[in-house]
Amino acid sequence: MVPPGGYAWWYVDALSDDGEHGLTLIGFIGSVFSPYYAWARRRAPGGAADAQQHCAMNVALYGAAGKRWAMTERGRGQLERDRASLQIGPSAMTWHDDTLTIRLDEVCAPFLSRIRGQVRVHPSALTDAVHVLDAAGRHRWGPIAPRARVEVELSHPALRWSGTGYLDHNAGERPLEQDFSRWDWCRATLADGRTTVLYDVARSDGSPHALALQFSPTGEALPSFTLPPPAPLPATRLWRIARGTHSDTPATVRIVKTLEDTPFYARSLLDTHLLGQAAVAVHESLSLARFRSGWVQAMLPFRMPRTRR
């Protein structure tokens, strides 16, 4: 169940073996970054708006040919889910045996190109570990498949590639901006096949919270490790989103590419050093203080349209 005012999302990212392509996929129920959901919560008594009325399949593609982005919000009439599948409009995530198959048919915004095709996620192992992110236990995160092989076969645009990937899940009972001011997150595949995940959260009450996790090449959880020293990163160029991470060698961390530079969120690729090994990390920085501002909320519908179809 996703409670009124709450949320759940399932996140996949992948990088191609040749380093030329990347993608992220997120299936949202109670879309945490939706201006429509934020407006509905303000109107509802106690903020208890129906999360199922605000669902979206977010897709982002990155590569030499450019970027495509899709995130169309849909209501509960376009949502179907059961133990093995999540369908939002024409797109769906479905487990078949030990593979997560993602069928995509989305229109990009603000430019009306299309993302259509299929993505298969083959986890190396699955874990049901859940980590609480806030002191009251309202927000939870679980790395379902810290390591996976991902196969991408799209007709629009015409793309076919495979690479390393990752799958996780977040869920919560109330809006993120009520309990967090910002966070930095990253995952990296090391040279020896291990995966590391760093989650560095700033709570609204001022208390910090951080996780430093590692997983074996076959996906099993290994003992957590001491959080490395902080490594400051430059803010994004356009929207000046603050970014930071942790690394064995803070002075050598380098931003390879900024994939998303939005008014409240940044996604980047980093060259970093963790557990004694060089690694490329998928990194995100989220400013919830910026997200809740009125001018940002007014801009979001241009990238996140809502439809009844």
Short mmCIF file of C-alpha atoms in Angstrom, two decimals:
data_model
loop_
_atom_site.label_atom_id
_atom_site.label_comp_id
_atom_site.label_asym_id
_atom_site.label_seq_id
_atom_site.Cartn_x
_atom_site.Cartn_y
_atom_site.Cartn_z
CA MET A 1 0.00 0.00 0.00
CA VAL A 2 1.05 3.56 -0.72
CA PRO A 3 -0.67 5.70 1.92
CA PRO A 4 -2.40 9.03 1.19
CA GLY A 5 0.30 11.70 0.94
CA GLY A 6 2.98 8.99 0.63
CA TYR A 7 5.00 7.54 -2.19
CA ALA A 8 6.80 4.55 -3.63
CA TRP A 9 9.25 4.34 -6.50
CA TRP A 10 11.36 1.69 -8.24
CA TYR A 11 14.62 2.94 -9.78
CA VAL A 12 16.88 1.40 -12.43
CA ASP A 13 20.08 2.83 -13.86
CA ALA A 14 22.54 1.37 -16.34
CA LEU A 15 25.74 2.29 -18.18
CA SER A 16 26.76 0.57 -21.42
CA ASP A 17 29.92 -1.51 -21.51
CA ASP A 18 31.47 0.82 -24.08
CA GLY A 19 30.74 3.91 -21.98
CA GLU A 20 28.73 5.53 -24.77
CA HIS A 21 25.21 5.17 -23.35
CA GLY A 22 23.28 5.43 -20.10
CA LEU A 23 19.72 5.35 -18.86
CA THR A 24 17.58 5.76 -15.79
CA LEU A 25 14.05 4.43 -15.31
CA ILE A 26 11.79 5.24 -12.37
CA GLY A 27 8.27 3.98 -11.79
CA PHE A 28 6.46 6.33 -9.39
CA ILE A 29 3.30 5.89 -7.35
CA GLY A 30 2.70 9.16 -5.50
CA SER A 31 5.23 10.96 -7.69
CA VAL A 32 7.40 12.79 -5.17
CA PHE A 33 8.49 15.47 -7.66
CA SER A 34 5.04 16.09 -9.15
CA PRO A 35 3.68 19.65 -8.87
CA TYR A 36 0.16 18.21 -9.31
CA TYR A 37 0.63 15.94 -6.29
CA ALA A 38 2.02 18.85 -4.27
CA TRP A 39 -0.99 20.98 -5.15
CA ALA A 40 -3.38 18.10 -4.32
CA ARG A 41 -1.74 17.62 -0.90
CA ARG A 42 -2.17 21.31 -0.11
CA ARG A 43 -5.90 21.03 -0.86
CA ALA A 44 -6.48 17.74 0.99
CA PRO A 45 -7.17 17.72 4.76
CA GLY A 46 -3.94 16.84 6.50
CA GLY A 47 -2.19 16.52 3.15
CA ALA A 48 -3.85 13.13 2.60
CA ALA A 49 -4.09 13.25 -1.20
CA ASP A 50 -4.51 9.98 -3.11
CA ALA A 51 -1.02 8.80 -4.16
CA GLN A 52 -2.53 6.53 -6.83
CA GLN A 53 -3.82 9.61 -8.68
CA HIS A 54 -0.22 10.73 -9.31
CA CYS A 55 1.80 8.03 -11.09
CA ALA A 56 4.49 8.25 -13.75
CA MET A 57 7.09 6.24 -15.60
CA ASN A 58 10.17 8.45 -15.85
CA VAL A 59 12.70 7.55 -18.57
CA ALA A 60 15.98 9.31 -19.34
CA LEU A 61 18.38 8.27 -22.10
CA TYR A 62 21.93 9.58 -22.44
CA GLY A 63 24.39 9.16 -25.28
CA ALA A 64 26.40 10.71 -28.07
CA ALA A 65 23.21 11.30 -30.08
CA GLY A 66 21.78 13.45 -27.29
CA LYS A 67 19.37 13.08 -24.40
CA ARG A 68 15.72 12.09 -24.26
CA TRP A 69 13.51 12.59 -21.22
CA ALA A 70 9.93 11.47 -20.58
CA MET A 71 7.78 11.79 -17.46
CA THR A 72 4.04 11.95 -18.09
CA GLU A 73 1.84 11.81 -14.99
CA ARG A 74 -1.28 9.65 -14.99
CA GLY A 75 -4.13 8.95 -12.56
CA ARG A 76 -5.33 5.79 -10.85
CA GLY A 77 -7.35 4.76 -13.91
CA GLN A 78 -4.03 4.22 -15.72
CA LEU A 79 -2.42 2.27 -12.85
CA GLU A 80 -2.40 -1.51 -12.56
CA ARG A 81 -0.21 -3.43 -10.15
CA ASP A 82 0.14 -6.81 -8.50
CA ARG A 83 2.88 -8.83 -6.84
CA ALA A 84 4.90 -9.14 -10.06
CA SER A 85 4.09 -6.06 -12.14
CA LEU A 86 3.59 -2.31 -12.20
CA GLN A 87 1.82 -0.79 -15.21
CA ILE A 88 1.42 2.97 -15.63
CA GLY A 89 -0.34 3.91 -18.85
CA PRO A 90 1.34 2.23 -21.84
CA SER A 91 4.56 1.35 -19.94
CA ALA A 92 5.14 -1.45 -17.44
CA MET A 93 7.69 -3.18 -15.20
CA THR A 94 7.14 -6.94 -14.89
CA TRP A 95 9.07 -9.78 -13.25
CA HIS A 96 9.44 -12.89 -15.42
CA ASP A 97 11.25 -15.58 -13.43
CA ASP A 98 14.47 -13.82 -12.35
CA THR A 99 14.34 -10.97 -14.91
CA LEU A 100 12.69 -7.57 -14.65
CA THR A 101 11.31 -6.66 -18.08
CA ILE A 102 10.43 -3.02 -18.66
CA ARG A 103 8.19 -2.17 -21.61
CA LEU A 104 8.33 1.49 -22.59
CA ASP A 105 6.08 3.66 -24.73
CA GLU A 106 6.48 7.26 -23.60
CA VAL A 107 6.41 10.71 -25.21
CA CYS A 108 9.24 13.09 -24.35
CA ALA A 109 8.78 16.63 -23.06
CA PRO A 110 9.07 19.42 -23.92
CA PHE A 111 10.03 18.06 -27.38
CA LEU A 112 7.57 15.48 -28.67
CA SER A 113 9.91 12.64 -29.56
CA ARG A 114 9.21 9.09 -28.36
CA ILE A 115 10.88 6.43 -26.25
CA ARG A 116 9.60 2.99 -27.20
CA GLY A 117 11.05 -0.46 -26.68
CA GLN A 118 12.16 -2.86 -23.99
CA VAL A 119 14.74 -3.02 -21.22
CA ARG A 120 15.65 -6.23 -19.39
CA VAL A 121 17.30 -6.21 -15.97
CA HIS A 122 19.06 -9.44 -14.93
CA PRO A 123 20.04 -9.15 -11.23
CA SER A 124 23.19 -10.88 -10.05
CA ALA A 125 21.38 -11.39 -6.74
CA LEU A 126 18.36 -9.98 -4.92
CA THR A 127 18.27 -8.55 -1.42
CA ASP A 128 15.32 -7.65 0.78
CA ALA A 129 17.36 -5.42 3.11
CA VAL A 130 15.58 -2.17 4.05
CA HIS A 131 17.30 0.92 5.49
CA VAL A 132 15.42 3.66 7.34
CA LEU A 133 16.47 7.15 6.28
CA ASP A 134 14.79 9.31 8.95
CA ALA A 135 14.64 9.13 12.74
CA ALA A 136 10.88 8.43 12.83
CA GLY A 137 11.03 5.56 10.33
CA ARG A 138 8.73 7.20 7.77
CA HIS A 139 11.11 6.88 4.80
CA ARG A 140 12.73 3.64 3.68
CA TRP A 141 15.17 2.56 0.98
CA GLY A 142 16.20 -0.89 -0.21
CA PRO A 143 18.85 -1.90 -2.78
CA ILE A 144 16.87 -4.69 -4.46
CA ALA A 145 19.61 -5.60 -6.96
CA PRO A 146 22.85 -3.72 -6.31
CA ARG A 147 24.41 -5.32 -9.39
CA ALA A 148 22.74 -6.44 -12.61
CA ARG A 149 23.20 -6.90 -16.33
CA VAL A 150 20.92 -4.67 -18.39
CA GLU A 151 19.89 -5.16 -22.02
CA VAL A 152 18.38 -2.23 -23.92
CA GLU A 153 16.44 -2.75 -27.16
CA LEU A 154 14.60 0.35 -28.39
CA SER A 155 12.88 1.12 -31.68
CA HIS A 156 12.46 4.83 -30.85
CA PRO A 157 15.21 5.92 -30.84
CA ALA A 158 16.90 2.98 -32.57
CA LEU A 159 19.24 1.77 -29.83
CA ARG A 160 20.61 -1.58 -28.75
CA TRP A 161 23.22 -1.99 -26.04
CA SER A 162 24.02 -3.79 -22.79
CA GLY A 163 25.93 -2.95 -19.65
CA THR A 164 26.05 -2.93 -15.87
CA GLY A 165 23.01 -1.82 -13.91
CA TYR A 166 21.33 -1.37 -10.56
CA LEU A 167 17.80 -1.59 -9.09
CA ASP A 168 16.43 -0.14 -5.84
CA HIS A 169 13.21 0.93 -4.13
CA ASN A 170 12.14 3.90 -1.98
CA ALA A 171 8.91 4.27 -0.04
CA GLY A 172 7.55 6.74 2.46
CA GLU A 173 4.51 7.88 4.37
CA ARG A 174 4.71 11.60 3.68
CA PRO A 175 6.46 14.08 1.33
CA LEU A 176 10.26 14.02 1.21
CA GLU A 177 10.47 17.79 1.72
CA GLN A 178 8.86 17.50 5.16
CA ASP A 179 11.73 15.44 6.53
CA PHE A 180 14.82 16.19 4.41
CA SER A 181 16.53 19.32 3.18
CA ARG A 182 18.89 17.57 0.72
CA TRP A 183 20.80 14.39 -0.05
CA ASP A 184 23.65 13.02 -2.12
CA TRP A 185 23.61 9.42 -3.36
CA CYS A 186 25.92 7.40 -5.56
CA ARG A 187 26.55 3.83 -6.67
CA ALA A 188 29.74 2.53 -8.26
CA THR A 189 30.94 -0.78 -9.66
CA LEU A 190 34.54 -1.43 -8.61
CA ALA A 191 37.26 -3.09 -10.66
CA ASP A 192 36.96 -6.32 -8.64
CA GLY A 193 33.21 -6.50 -9.34
CA ARG A 194 31.96 -5.24 -5.99
CA THR A 195 29.30 -2.53 -5.87
CA THR A 196 29.37 0.35 -3.39
CA VAL A 197 26.46 2.59 -2.47
CA LEU A 198 26.81 5.85 -0.54
CA TYR A 199 23.71 7.62 0.82
CA ASP A 200 24.35 10.94 2.59
CA VAL A 201 21.17 12.57 3.93
CA ALA A 202 20.57 15.96 5.57
CA ARG A 203 17.39 15.76 7.64
CA SER A 204 15.11 18.72 8.22
CA ASP A 205 15.86 18.64 11.96
CA GLY A 206 19.55 19.23 11.18
CA SER A 207 20.73 15.72 12.02
CA PRO A 208 22.95 13.92 9.47
CA HIS A 209 22.56 10.33 8.35
CA ALA A 210 24.85 8.39 6.04
CA LEU A 211 25.22 4.84 4.72
CA ALA A 212 28.32 3.26 3.16
CA LEU A 213 27.40 -0.18 1.81
CA GLN A 214 29.19 -2.76 -0.30
CA PHE A 215 27.98 -5.82 -2.19
CA SER A 216 29.86 -8.78 -3.65
CA PRO A 217 30.23 -9.31 -7.42
CA THR A 218 27.27 -11.69 -7.19
CA GLY A 219 25.16 -9.13 -5.34
CA GLU A 220 25.25 -10.37 -1.74
CA ALA A 221 25.54 -7.79 1.03
CA LEU A 222 28.99 -7.44 2.60
CA PRO A 223 29.81 -5.65 5.88
CA SER A 224 29.25 -1.91 5.67
CA PHE A 225 32.41 0.20 5.66
CA THR A 226 33.52 3.46 7.25
CA LEU A 227 32.28 6.45 5.30
CA PRO A 228 35.30 7.93 3.47
CA PRO A 229 36.21 11.61 3.87
CA PRO A 230 33.91 14.18 2.24
CA ALA A 231 34.80 15.23 -1.28
CA PRO A 232 33.36 18.61 -2.29
CA LEU A 233 32.16 18.92 -5.88
CA PRO A 234 31.42 22.04 -7.92
CA ALA A 235 27.81 23.17 -8.13
CA THR A 236 26.02 22.59 -11.42
CA ARG A 237 26.62 25.29 -14.01
CA LEU A 238 23.06 26.23 -14.89
CA TRP A 239 21.03 25.93 -11.68
CA ARG A 240 23.87 25.94 -9.14
CA ILE A 241 22.75 22.77 -7.36
CA ALA A 242 25.24 21.91 -4.61
CA ARG A 243 26.91 18.53 -5.02
CA GLY A 244 29.09 16.46 -2.73
CA THR A 245 30.32 12.92 -2.23
CA HIS A 246 32.82 10.86 -0.23
CA SER A 247 36.04 9.33 -1.50
CA ASP A 248 39.29 7.73 -0.35
CA THR A 249 41.07 10.52 -2.24
CA PRO A 250 38.83 13.61 -2.10
CA ALA A 251 41.19 15.83 -4.07
CA THR A 252 41.10 13.58 -7.12
CA VAL A 253 37.33 13.15 -7.53
CA ARG A 254 36.25 14.49 -10.91
CA ILE A 255 32.89 15.07 -12.56
CA VAL A 256 33.00 13.19 -15.85
CA LYS A 257 29.67 14.52 -17.07
CA THR A 258 26.60 16.27 -15.71
CA LEU A 259 23.64 14.33 -17.09
CA GLU A 260 20.86 16.39 -15.48
CA ASP A 261 21.09 20.01 -14.32
CA THR A 262 17.61 20.99 -13.12
CA PRO A 263 16.34 23.62 -10.65
CA PHE A 264 16.34 21.09 -7.76
CA TYR A 265 18.14 17.95 -8.91
CA ALA A 266 21.43 16.94 -10.52
CA ARG A 267 22.55 13.61 -11.93
CA SER A 268 26.22 13.13 -12.76
CA LEU A 269 28.94 10.62 -13.58
CA LEU A 270 32.00 10.77 -11.33
CA ASP A 271 35.53 9.46 -11.43
CA THR A 272 36.12 8.52 -7.81
CA HIS A 273 38.08 6.19 -5.52
CA LEU A 274 36.38 3.85 -3.03
CA LEU A 275 37.64 0.89 -0.99
CA GLY A 276 41.06 1.37 -2.52
CA GLN A 277 39.87 1.17 -6.11
CA ALA A 278 39.18 3.64 -8.89
CA ALA A 279 35.56 3.65 -10.06
CA VAL A 280 32.99 5.47 -12.17
CA ALA A 281 29.93 6.35 -10.07
CA VAL A 282 26.38 7.31 -10.94
CA HIS A 283 25.70 10.24 -8.61
CA GLU A 284 22.67 12.32 -7.69
CA SER A 285 22.17 15.45 -5.62
CA LEU A 286 18.71 16.53 -4.51
CA SER A 287 17.79 19.91 -3.00
CA LEU A 288 14.39 19.62 -1.38
CA ALA A 289 14.61 23.19 -0.09
CA ARG A 290 14.80 24.29 -3.72
CA PHE A 291 12.07 21.85 -4.79
CA ARG A 292 9.49 23.27 -2.42
CA SER A 293 9.93 26.85 -3.68
CA GLY A 294 6.99 28.30 -5.60
CA TRP A 295 8.96 29.26 -8.72
CA VAL A 296 10.28 25.72 -9.14
CA GLN A 297 6.79 24.24 -8.72
CA ALA A 298 5.50 26.60 -11.41
CA MET A 299 8.19 25.43 -13.88
CA LEU A 300 7.76 21.68 -13.44
CA PRO A 301 4.66 21.10 -15.64
CA PHE A 302 6.75 21.94 -18.72
CA ARG A 303 8.86 18.80 -18.10
CA MET A 304 6.19 16.74 -16.33
CA PRO A 305 2.89 16.98 -18.23
CA ARG A 306 -0.22 15.26 -16.90
CA THR A 307 -2.67 13.32 -19.03
CA ARG A 308 -5.81 11.25 -18.54
CA ARG A 309 -4.83 8.89 -21.38
#
